[in-house]
CSV table of C-alpha atoms in Angstrom, one decimal:
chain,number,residue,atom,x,y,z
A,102,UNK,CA,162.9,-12.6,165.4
A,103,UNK,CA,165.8,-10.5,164.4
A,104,UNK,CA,165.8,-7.3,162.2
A,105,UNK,CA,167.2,-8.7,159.6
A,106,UNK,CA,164.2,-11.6,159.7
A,107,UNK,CA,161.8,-9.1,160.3
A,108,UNK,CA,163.0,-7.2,157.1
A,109,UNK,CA,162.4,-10.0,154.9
A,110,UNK,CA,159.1,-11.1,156.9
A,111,UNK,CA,156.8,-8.1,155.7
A,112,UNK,CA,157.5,-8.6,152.0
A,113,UNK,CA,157.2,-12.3,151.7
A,114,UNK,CA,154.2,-12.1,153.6
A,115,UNK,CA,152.5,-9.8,151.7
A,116,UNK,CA,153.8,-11.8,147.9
A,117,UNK,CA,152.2,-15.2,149.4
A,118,UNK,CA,149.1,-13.7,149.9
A,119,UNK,CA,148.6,-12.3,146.5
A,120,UNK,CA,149.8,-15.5,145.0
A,121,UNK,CA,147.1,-18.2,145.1
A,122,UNK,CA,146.8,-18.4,141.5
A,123,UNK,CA,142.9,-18.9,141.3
A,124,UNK,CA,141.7,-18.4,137.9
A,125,UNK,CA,138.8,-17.5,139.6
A,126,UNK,CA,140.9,-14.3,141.3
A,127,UNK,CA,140.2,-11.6,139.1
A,128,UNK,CA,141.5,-8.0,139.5
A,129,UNK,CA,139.1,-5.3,140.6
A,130,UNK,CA,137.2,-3.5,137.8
A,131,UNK,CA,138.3,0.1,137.0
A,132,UNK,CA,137.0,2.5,139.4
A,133,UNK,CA,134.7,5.3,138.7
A,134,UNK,CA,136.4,9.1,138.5
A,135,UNK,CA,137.6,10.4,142.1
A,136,UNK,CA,135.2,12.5,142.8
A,137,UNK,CA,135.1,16.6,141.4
A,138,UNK,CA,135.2,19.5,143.3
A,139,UNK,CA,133.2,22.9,142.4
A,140,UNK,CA,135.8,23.7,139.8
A,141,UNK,CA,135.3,20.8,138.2
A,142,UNK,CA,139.0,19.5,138.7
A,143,UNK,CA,139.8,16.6,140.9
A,144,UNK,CA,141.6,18.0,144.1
A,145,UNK,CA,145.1,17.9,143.9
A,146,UNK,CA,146.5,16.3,147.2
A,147,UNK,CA,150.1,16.5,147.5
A,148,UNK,CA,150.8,15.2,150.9
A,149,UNK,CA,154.2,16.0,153.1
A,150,UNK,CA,157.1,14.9,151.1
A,151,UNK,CA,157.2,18.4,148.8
A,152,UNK,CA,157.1,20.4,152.4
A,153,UNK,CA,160.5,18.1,153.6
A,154,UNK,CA,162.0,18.5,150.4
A,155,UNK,CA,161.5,22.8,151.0
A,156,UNK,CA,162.1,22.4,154.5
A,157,UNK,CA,165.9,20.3,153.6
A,158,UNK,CA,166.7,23.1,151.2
A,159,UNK,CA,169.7,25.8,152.1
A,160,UNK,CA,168.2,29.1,152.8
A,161,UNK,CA,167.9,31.7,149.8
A,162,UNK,CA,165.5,33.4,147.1
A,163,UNK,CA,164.3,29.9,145.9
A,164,UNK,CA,163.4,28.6,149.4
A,165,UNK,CA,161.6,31.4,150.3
A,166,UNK,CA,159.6,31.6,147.1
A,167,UNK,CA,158.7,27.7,147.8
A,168,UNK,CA,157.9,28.4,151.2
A,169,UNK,CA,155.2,31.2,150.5
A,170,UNK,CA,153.7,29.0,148.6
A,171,UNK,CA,152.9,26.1,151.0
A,172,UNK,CA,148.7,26.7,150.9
A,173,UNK,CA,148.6,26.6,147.8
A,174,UNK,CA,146.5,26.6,145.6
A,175,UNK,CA,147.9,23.2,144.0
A,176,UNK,CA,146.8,22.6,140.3
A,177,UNK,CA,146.9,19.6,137.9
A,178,UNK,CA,149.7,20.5,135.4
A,179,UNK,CA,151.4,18.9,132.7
A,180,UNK,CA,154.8,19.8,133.8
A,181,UNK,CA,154.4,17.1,136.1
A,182,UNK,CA,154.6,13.4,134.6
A,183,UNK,CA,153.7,10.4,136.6
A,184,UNK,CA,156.6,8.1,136.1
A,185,UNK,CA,155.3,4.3,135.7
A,186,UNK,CA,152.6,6.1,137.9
A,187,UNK,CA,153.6,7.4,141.0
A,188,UNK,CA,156.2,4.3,141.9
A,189,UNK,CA,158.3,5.5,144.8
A,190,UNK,CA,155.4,4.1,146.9
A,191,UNK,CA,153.2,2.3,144.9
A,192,UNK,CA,153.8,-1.0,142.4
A,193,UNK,CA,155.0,0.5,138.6
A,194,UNK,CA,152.2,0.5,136.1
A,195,UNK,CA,149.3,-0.7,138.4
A,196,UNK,CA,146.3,1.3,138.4
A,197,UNK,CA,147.0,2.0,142.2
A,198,UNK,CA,150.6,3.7,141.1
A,199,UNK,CA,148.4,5.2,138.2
A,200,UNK,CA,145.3,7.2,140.7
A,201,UNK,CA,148.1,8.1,143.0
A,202,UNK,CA,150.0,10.3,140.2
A,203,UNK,CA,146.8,11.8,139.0
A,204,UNK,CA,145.8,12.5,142.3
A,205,UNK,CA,149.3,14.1,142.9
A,206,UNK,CA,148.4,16.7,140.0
A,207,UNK,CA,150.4,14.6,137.3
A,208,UNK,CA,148.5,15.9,134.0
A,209,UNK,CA,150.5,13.7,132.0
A,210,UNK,CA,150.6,10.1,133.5
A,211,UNK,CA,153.2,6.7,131.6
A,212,UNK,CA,152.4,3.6,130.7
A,213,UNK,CA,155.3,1.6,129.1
A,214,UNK,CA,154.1,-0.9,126.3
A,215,UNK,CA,155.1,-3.9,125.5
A,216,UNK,CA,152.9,-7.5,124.5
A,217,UNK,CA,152.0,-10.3,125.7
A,218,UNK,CA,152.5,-14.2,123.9
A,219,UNK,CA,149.3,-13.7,121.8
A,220,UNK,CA,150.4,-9.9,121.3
A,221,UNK,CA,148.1,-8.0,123.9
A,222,UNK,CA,149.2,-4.5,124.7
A,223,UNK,CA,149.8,-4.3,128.3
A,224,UNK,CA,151.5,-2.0,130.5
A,225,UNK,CA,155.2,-3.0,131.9
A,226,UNK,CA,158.5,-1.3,132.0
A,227,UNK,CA,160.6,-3.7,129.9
A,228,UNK,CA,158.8,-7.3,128.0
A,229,UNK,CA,161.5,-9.1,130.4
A,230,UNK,CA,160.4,-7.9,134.2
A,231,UNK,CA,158.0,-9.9,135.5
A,232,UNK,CA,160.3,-11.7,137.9
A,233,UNK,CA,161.0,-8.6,139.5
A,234,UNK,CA,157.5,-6.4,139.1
A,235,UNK,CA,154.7,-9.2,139.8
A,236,UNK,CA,154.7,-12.3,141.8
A,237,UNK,CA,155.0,-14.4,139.0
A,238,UNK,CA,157.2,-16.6,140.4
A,239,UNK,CA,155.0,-17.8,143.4
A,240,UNK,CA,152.7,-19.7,140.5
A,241,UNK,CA,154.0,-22.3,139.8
A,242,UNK,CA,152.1,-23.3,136.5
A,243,UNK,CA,153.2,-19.7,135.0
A,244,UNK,CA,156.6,-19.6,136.7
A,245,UNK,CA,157.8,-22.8,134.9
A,246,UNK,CA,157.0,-20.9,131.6
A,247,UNK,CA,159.1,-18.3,132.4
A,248,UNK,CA,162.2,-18.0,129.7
A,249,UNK,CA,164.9,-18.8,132.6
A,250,UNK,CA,163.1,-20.3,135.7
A,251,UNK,CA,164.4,-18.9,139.5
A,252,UNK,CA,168.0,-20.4,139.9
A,253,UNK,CA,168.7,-19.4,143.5
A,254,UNK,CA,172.3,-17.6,144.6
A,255,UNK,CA,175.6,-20.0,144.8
A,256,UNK,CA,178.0,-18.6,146.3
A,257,UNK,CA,180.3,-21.4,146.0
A,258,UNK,CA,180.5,-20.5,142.2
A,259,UNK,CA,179.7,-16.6,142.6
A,260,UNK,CA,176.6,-16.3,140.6
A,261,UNK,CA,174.2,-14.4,142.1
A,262,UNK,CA,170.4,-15.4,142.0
A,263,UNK,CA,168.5,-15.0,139.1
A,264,UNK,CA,164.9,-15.6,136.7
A,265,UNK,CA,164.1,-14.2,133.5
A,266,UNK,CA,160.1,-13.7,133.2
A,267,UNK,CA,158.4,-12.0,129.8
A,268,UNK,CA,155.2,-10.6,129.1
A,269,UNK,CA,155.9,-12.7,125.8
A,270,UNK,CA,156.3,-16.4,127.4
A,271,UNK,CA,152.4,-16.0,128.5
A,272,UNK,CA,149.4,-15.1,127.1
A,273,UNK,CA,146.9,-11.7,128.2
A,274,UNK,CA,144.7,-13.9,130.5
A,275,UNK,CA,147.3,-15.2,132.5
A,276,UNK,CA,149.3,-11.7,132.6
A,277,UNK,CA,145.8,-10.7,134.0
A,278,UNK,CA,146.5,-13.3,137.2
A,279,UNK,CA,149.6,-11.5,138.5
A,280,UNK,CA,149.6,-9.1,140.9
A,281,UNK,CA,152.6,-5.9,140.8
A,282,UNK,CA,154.9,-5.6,143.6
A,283,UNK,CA,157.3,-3.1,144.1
A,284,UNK,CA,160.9,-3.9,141.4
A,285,UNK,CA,163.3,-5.7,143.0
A,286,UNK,CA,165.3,-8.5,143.5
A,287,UNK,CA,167.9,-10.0,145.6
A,288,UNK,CA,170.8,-11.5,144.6
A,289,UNK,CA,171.8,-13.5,147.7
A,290,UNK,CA,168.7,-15.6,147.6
A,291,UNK,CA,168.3,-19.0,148.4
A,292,UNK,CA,164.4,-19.1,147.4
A,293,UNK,CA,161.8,-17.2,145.1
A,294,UNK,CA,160.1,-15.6,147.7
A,295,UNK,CA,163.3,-14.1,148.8
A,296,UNK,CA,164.5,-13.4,145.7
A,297,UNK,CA,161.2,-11.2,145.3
A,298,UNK,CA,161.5,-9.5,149.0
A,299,UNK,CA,163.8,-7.4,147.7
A,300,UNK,CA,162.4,-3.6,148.2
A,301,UNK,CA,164.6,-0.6,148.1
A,302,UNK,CA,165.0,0.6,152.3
A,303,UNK,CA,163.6,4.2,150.7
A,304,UNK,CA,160.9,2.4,148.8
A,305,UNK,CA,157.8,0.8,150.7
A,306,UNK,CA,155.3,-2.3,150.5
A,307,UNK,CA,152.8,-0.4,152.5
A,308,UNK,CA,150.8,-0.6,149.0
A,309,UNK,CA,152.2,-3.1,147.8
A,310,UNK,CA,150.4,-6.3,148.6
A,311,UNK,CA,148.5,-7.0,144.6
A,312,UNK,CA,148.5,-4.5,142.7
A,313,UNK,CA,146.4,-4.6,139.6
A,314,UNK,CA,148.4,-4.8,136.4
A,315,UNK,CA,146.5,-3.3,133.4
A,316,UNK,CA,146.3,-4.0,129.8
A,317,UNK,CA,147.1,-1.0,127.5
A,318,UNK,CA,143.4,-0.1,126.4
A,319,UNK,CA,142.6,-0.2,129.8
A,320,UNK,CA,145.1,2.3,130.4
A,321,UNK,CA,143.9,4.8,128.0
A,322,UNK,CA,140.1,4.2,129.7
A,323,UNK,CA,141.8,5.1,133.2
A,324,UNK,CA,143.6,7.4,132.2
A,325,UNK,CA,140.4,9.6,130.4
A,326,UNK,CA,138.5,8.7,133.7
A,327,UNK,CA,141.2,10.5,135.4
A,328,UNK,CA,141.3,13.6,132.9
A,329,UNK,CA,145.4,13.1,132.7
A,330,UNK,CA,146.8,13.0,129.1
A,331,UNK,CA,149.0,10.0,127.8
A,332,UNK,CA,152.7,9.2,127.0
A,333,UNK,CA,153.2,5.6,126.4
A,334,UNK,CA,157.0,4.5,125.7
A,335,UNK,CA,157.0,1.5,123.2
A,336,UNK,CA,159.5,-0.6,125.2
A,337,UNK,CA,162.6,-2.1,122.6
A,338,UNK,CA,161.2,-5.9,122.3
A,339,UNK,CA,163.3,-8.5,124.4
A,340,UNK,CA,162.6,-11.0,121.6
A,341,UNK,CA,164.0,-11.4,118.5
A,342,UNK,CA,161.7,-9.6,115.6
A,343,UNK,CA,159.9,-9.8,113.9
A,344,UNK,CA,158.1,-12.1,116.5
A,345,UNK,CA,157.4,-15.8,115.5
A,346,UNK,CA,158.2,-14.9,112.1
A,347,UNK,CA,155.3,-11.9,111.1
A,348,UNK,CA,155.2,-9.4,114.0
A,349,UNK,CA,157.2,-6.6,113.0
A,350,UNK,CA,158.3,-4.0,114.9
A,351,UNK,CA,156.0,-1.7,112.7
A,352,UNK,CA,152.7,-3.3,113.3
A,353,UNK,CA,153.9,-3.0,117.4
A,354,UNK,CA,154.4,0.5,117.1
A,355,UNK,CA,151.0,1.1,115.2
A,356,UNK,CA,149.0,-1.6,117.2
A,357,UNK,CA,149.7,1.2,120.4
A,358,UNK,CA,148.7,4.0,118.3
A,359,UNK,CA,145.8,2.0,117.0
A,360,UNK,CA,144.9,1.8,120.3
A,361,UNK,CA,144.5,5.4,121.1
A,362,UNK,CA,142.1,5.4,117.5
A,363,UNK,CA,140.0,2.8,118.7
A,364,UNK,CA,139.4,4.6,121.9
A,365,UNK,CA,138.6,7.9,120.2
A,366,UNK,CA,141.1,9.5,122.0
A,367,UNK,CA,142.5,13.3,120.5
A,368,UNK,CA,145.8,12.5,118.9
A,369,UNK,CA,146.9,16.2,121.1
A,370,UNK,CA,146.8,14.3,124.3
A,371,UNK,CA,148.9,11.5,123.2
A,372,UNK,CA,152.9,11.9,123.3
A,373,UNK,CA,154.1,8.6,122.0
A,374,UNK,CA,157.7,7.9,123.0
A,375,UNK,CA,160.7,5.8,122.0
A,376,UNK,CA,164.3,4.7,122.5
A,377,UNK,CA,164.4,4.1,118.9
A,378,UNK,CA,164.2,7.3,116.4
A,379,UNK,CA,162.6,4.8,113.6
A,380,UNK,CA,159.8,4.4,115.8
A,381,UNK,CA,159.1,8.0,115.7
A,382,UNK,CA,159.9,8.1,112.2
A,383,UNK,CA,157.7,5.5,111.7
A,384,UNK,CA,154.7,7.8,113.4
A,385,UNK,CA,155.7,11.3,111.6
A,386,UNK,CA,155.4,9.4,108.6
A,387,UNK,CA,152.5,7.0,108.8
A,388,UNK,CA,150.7,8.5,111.7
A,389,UNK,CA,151.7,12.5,111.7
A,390,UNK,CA,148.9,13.9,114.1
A,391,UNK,CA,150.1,11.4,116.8
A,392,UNK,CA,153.9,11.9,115.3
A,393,UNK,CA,153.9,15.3,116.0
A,394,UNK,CA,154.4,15.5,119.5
A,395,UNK,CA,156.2,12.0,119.5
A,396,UNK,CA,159.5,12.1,122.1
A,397,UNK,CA,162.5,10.5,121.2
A,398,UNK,CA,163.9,9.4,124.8
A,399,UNK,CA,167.6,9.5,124.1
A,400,UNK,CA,169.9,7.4,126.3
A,401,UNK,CA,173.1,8.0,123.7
A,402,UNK,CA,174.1,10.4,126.7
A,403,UNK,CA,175.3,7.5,128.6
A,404,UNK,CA,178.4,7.2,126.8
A,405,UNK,CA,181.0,10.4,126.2
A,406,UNK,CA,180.7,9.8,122.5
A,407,UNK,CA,176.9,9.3,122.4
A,408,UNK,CA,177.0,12.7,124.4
A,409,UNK,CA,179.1,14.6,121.8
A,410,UNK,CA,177.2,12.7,118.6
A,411,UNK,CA,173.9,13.8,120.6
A,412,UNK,CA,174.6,17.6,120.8
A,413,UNK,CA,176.6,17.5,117.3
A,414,UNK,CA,173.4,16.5,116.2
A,415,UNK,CA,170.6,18.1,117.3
A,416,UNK,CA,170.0,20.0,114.3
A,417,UNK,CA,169.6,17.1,111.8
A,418,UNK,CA,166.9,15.9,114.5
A,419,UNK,CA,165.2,19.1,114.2
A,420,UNK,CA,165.2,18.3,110.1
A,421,UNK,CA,163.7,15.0,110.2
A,422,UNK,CA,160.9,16.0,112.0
A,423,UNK,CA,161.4,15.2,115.7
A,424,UNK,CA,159.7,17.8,117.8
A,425,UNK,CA,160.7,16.5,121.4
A,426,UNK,CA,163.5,15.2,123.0
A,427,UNK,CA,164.0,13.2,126.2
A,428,UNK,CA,167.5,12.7,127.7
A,429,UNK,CA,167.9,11.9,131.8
A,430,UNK,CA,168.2,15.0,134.0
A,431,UNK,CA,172.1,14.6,134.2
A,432,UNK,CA,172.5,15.3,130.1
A,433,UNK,CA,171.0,19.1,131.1
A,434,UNK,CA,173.2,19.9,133.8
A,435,UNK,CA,176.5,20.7,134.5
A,436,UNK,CA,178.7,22.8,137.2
A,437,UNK,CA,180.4,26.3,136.2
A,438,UNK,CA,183.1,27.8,137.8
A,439,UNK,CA,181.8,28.0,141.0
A,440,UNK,CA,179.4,24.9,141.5
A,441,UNK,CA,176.7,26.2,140.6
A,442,UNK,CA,173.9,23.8,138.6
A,443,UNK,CA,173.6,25.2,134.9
A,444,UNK,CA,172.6,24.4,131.7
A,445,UNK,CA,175.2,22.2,129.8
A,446,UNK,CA,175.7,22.2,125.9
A,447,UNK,CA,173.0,19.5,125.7
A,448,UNK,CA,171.0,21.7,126.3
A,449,UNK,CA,171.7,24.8,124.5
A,450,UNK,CA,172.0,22.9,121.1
A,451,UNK,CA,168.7,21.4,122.0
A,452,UNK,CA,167.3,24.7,122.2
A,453,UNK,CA,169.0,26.1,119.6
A,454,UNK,CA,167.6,23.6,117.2
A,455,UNK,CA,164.3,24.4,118.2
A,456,UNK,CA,163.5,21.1,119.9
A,457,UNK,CA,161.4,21.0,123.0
A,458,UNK,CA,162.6,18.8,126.3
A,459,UNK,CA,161.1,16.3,128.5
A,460,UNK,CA,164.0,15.3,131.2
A,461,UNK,CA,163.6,11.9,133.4
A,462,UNK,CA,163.6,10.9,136.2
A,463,UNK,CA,163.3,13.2,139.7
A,464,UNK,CA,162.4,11.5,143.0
A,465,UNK,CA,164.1,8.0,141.4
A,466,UNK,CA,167.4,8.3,143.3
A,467,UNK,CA,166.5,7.6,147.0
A,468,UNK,CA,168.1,10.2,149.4
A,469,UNK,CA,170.6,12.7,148.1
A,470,UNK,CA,173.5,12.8,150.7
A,471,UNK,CA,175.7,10.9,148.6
A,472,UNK,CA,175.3,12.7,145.2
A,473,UNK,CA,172.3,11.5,144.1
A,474,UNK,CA,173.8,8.6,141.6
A,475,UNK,CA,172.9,8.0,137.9
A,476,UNK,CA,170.3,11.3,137.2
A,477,UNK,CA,172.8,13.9,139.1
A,478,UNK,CA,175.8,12.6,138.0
A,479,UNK,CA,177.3,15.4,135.8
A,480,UNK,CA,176.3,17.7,138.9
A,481,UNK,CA,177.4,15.2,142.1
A,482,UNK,CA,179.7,17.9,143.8
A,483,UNK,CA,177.4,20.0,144.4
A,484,UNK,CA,174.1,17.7,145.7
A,485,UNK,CA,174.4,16.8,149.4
A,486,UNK,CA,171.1,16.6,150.4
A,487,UNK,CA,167.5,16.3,149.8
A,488,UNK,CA,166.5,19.7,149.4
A,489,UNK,CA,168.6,19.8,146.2
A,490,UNK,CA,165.7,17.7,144.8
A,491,UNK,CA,163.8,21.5,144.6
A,492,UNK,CA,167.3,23.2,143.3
A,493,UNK,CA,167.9,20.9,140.3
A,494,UNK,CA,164.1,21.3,139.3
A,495,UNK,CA,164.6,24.5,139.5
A,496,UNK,CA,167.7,25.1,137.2
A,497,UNK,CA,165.4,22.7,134.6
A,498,UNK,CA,162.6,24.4,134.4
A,499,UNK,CA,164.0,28.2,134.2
A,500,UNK,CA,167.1,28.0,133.1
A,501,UNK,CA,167.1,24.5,131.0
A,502,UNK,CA,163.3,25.3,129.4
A,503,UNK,CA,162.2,21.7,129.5
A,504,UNK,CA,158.5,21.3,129.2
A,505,UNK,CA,157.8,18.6,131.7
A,506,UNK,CA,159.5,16.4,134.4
A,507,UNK,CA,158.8,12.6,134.8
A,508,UNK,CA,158.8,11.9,138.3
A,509,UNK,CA,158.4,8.5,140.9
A,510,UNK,CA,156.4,11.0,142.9
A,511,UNK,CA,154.8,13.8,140.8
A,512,UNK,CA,153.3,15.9,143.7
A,513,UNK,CA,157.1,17.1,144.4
A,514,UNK,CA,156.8,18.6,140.4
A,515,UNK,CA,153.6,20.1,141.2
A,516,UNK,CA,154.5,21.4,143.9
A,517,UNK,CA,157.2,23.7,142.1
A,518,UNK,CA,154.9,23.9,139.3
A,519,UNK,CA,151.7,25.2,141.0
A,520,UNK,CA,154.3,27.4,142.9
A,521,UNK,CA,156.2,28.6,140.0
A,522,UNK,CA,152.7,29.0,138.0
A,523,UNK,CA,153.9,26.4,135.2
């Protein structure tokens, strides 16, 4: 077999067995709380990757000060946020991703909401990814009710593989069949299963062979087993609304915070998020206790213009309400005169408005040698390697002021954090 064979082997393997499709297959029931130690805290276990991460770092005040702190003692915080879980290792928004993070000290642990056909909450990064997060496409009888079946790659016409598979084209019980696998696709493939064998080289299917997707409720009863607070992002709906002619996008964003009611769960753990300020104008007006600590993710940074309307603005934020704001880490950052990570004029207006800031996404980029990509990208001179993980975390949590950091693996967050006593 060659490498490149054995590459593809592992994955495909691993998607074929978790794709029989028996109705009868149900996922695992939730599991009872990891167990307490005498404090009364689960036991933070952050394993080696914070320890590289210091060890990779140029020497100086801030290595040293990481260093000494290397036994601890490592505490949940909420500084760290479990992106989609903990999914540099483990399937997004599966309740494996989701014990990992909380075992890795995230206090604060996402799951992204979107719906289902006959509009069940369930937990998936966009309503349109289930050709890329679950193994949908290796059942047949759900795969053909996908919105844009598998067309494999032709290269004779240069289009590159492709499927399009929403939580909307089936209903909760069959959602309930799939099994998560880590994102990806590949856009050379011939066939579904390679389309799906896809994972990134820094990524891993060690864990990755069904993991159990979870409806929305039964996120908020994992996540209280866990003792982690709750920031569900009401994903931007992939179907035209409002949805077969009565769904608005209203009754979506208070069917999640409905949710969170029903379950009796203290409007003070809950930070609701959105893409869209209406939605969380919607919850300061209808539903203020939740509203109040609602975060408006803002992606207008991704254009020049949005950047300069985004810091021109920050004030008229403040006056509508909006307590929190979420851009990516690069909308924080910039270089000074001599290339040193500091805070940019995001940032300071931010601040100066009074607004608090969440920042996305450490530990997303894969290894740093080349700049680190989309997140460092107003800082790219100056990251070379993966230590710079700890230096950019750094620069955001003393200099920047943001109150948390959504990571793919929150135990390098807690790390710093339990370190830094945040």
């Amino acid at each position: 077999m060659s490498t490149a064979t054995a590459l593809v082997a592992l994955p495909v393997a691993a998607l074929s067995a978790c794709s029989s499709g028996d109705e009868s297959v149900q996922p695992a029931p939730l599991p009872a709380p990891p167990a307490e130690d005498d404090a009364g805290q689960f036991s933070v276990q952050l394993g080696p990757r914070p320890y590289y991460l210091v060890a990779d770092m140029e020497e100086g005040e801030l290595k040293e000060k990481l260093l000494s702190c290397s036994e601890g003692p490592f505490q949940r915080t909420d500084f760290s946020i479990g992106h989609r879980g903990a999914c540099m290792q483990f399937p997004e928004h599966t309740r494996e991703s989701y014990e990992a993070a909380a075992r890795m000290g995230a206090g604060i642990v996402e799951c992204d909401v979107t719906f289902t056909k006959d509009r069940k909450l369930v937990c998936r990064h966009a309503q349109c990814d289930l050709h890329t997060t679950t193994n949908i496409l290796t059942i047949p009888e759900l795969a053909e009710k996908c919105s844009e079946p598998f067309a494999p790659a032709d290269a004779e016409a240069g289009t590159p593989a492709s499927a399009k598979c929403c939580t909307s084209d089936i209903t909760l019980a069959e959602f309930k069949r799939l099994c998560g696998k880590m994102d990806s696709a590949n856009p050379d493939a011939a066939t579904a299963l390679e389309y799906m064998a896809a994972t990134p080289t820094f990524r891993t299917d060690l864990y990755a062979s069904c993991g159990t997707l979870l409806t929305h409720a039964e996120s908020i009863e994992l996540f209280s087993s866990l003792g982690v607070k709750f920031t569900p992002e009401l994903k931007v709906p992939e179907v035209e609304m409002p949805y077969e002619g009565e769904y608005e996008q209203q009754d979506f964003a208070q069917q999640m915070i409905d949710e969170y009611k029903a379950a009796d769960i203290d409007p003070k753990q809950v930070f609701a998020q959105s893409f869209s300020l209406d939605d969380v104008l919607y919850w300061l007006a209808r539903e203020p206790e939740f509203g109040a600590q609602a975060v408006y993710l803002d992606e207008r940074v991704d254009t020049a213009e949005g950047y300069e309307e985004a810091v021109s603005g920050m004030q008229r934020l403040a006056d509508q309400g909006v307590k929190i704001i979420a851009p990516p880490m690069f909308a924080l950052v910039t270089l000074d005169g001599k290339g040193r990570i500091v805070p940019s004029d995001y940032a300071e207006a931010a601040k100066a408005a009074g607004l608090d800031i969440i920042t996305w996404t450490l530990e997303r980029s894969g290894p740093l040698a080349s700049g680190g990509g989309y997140y460092y990208q107003s800082v790219t001179d100056s990251i070379d390697n993966d230590g710079d993980t700890m230096v950019m975390l750094d620069v955001l949590a003393r200099d920047v002021g943001v109150r948390g950091v959504f990571s793919d693996w929150p135990a390098t967050v807690t790390y710093y954090a339990s370190c830094m006593g945040l």
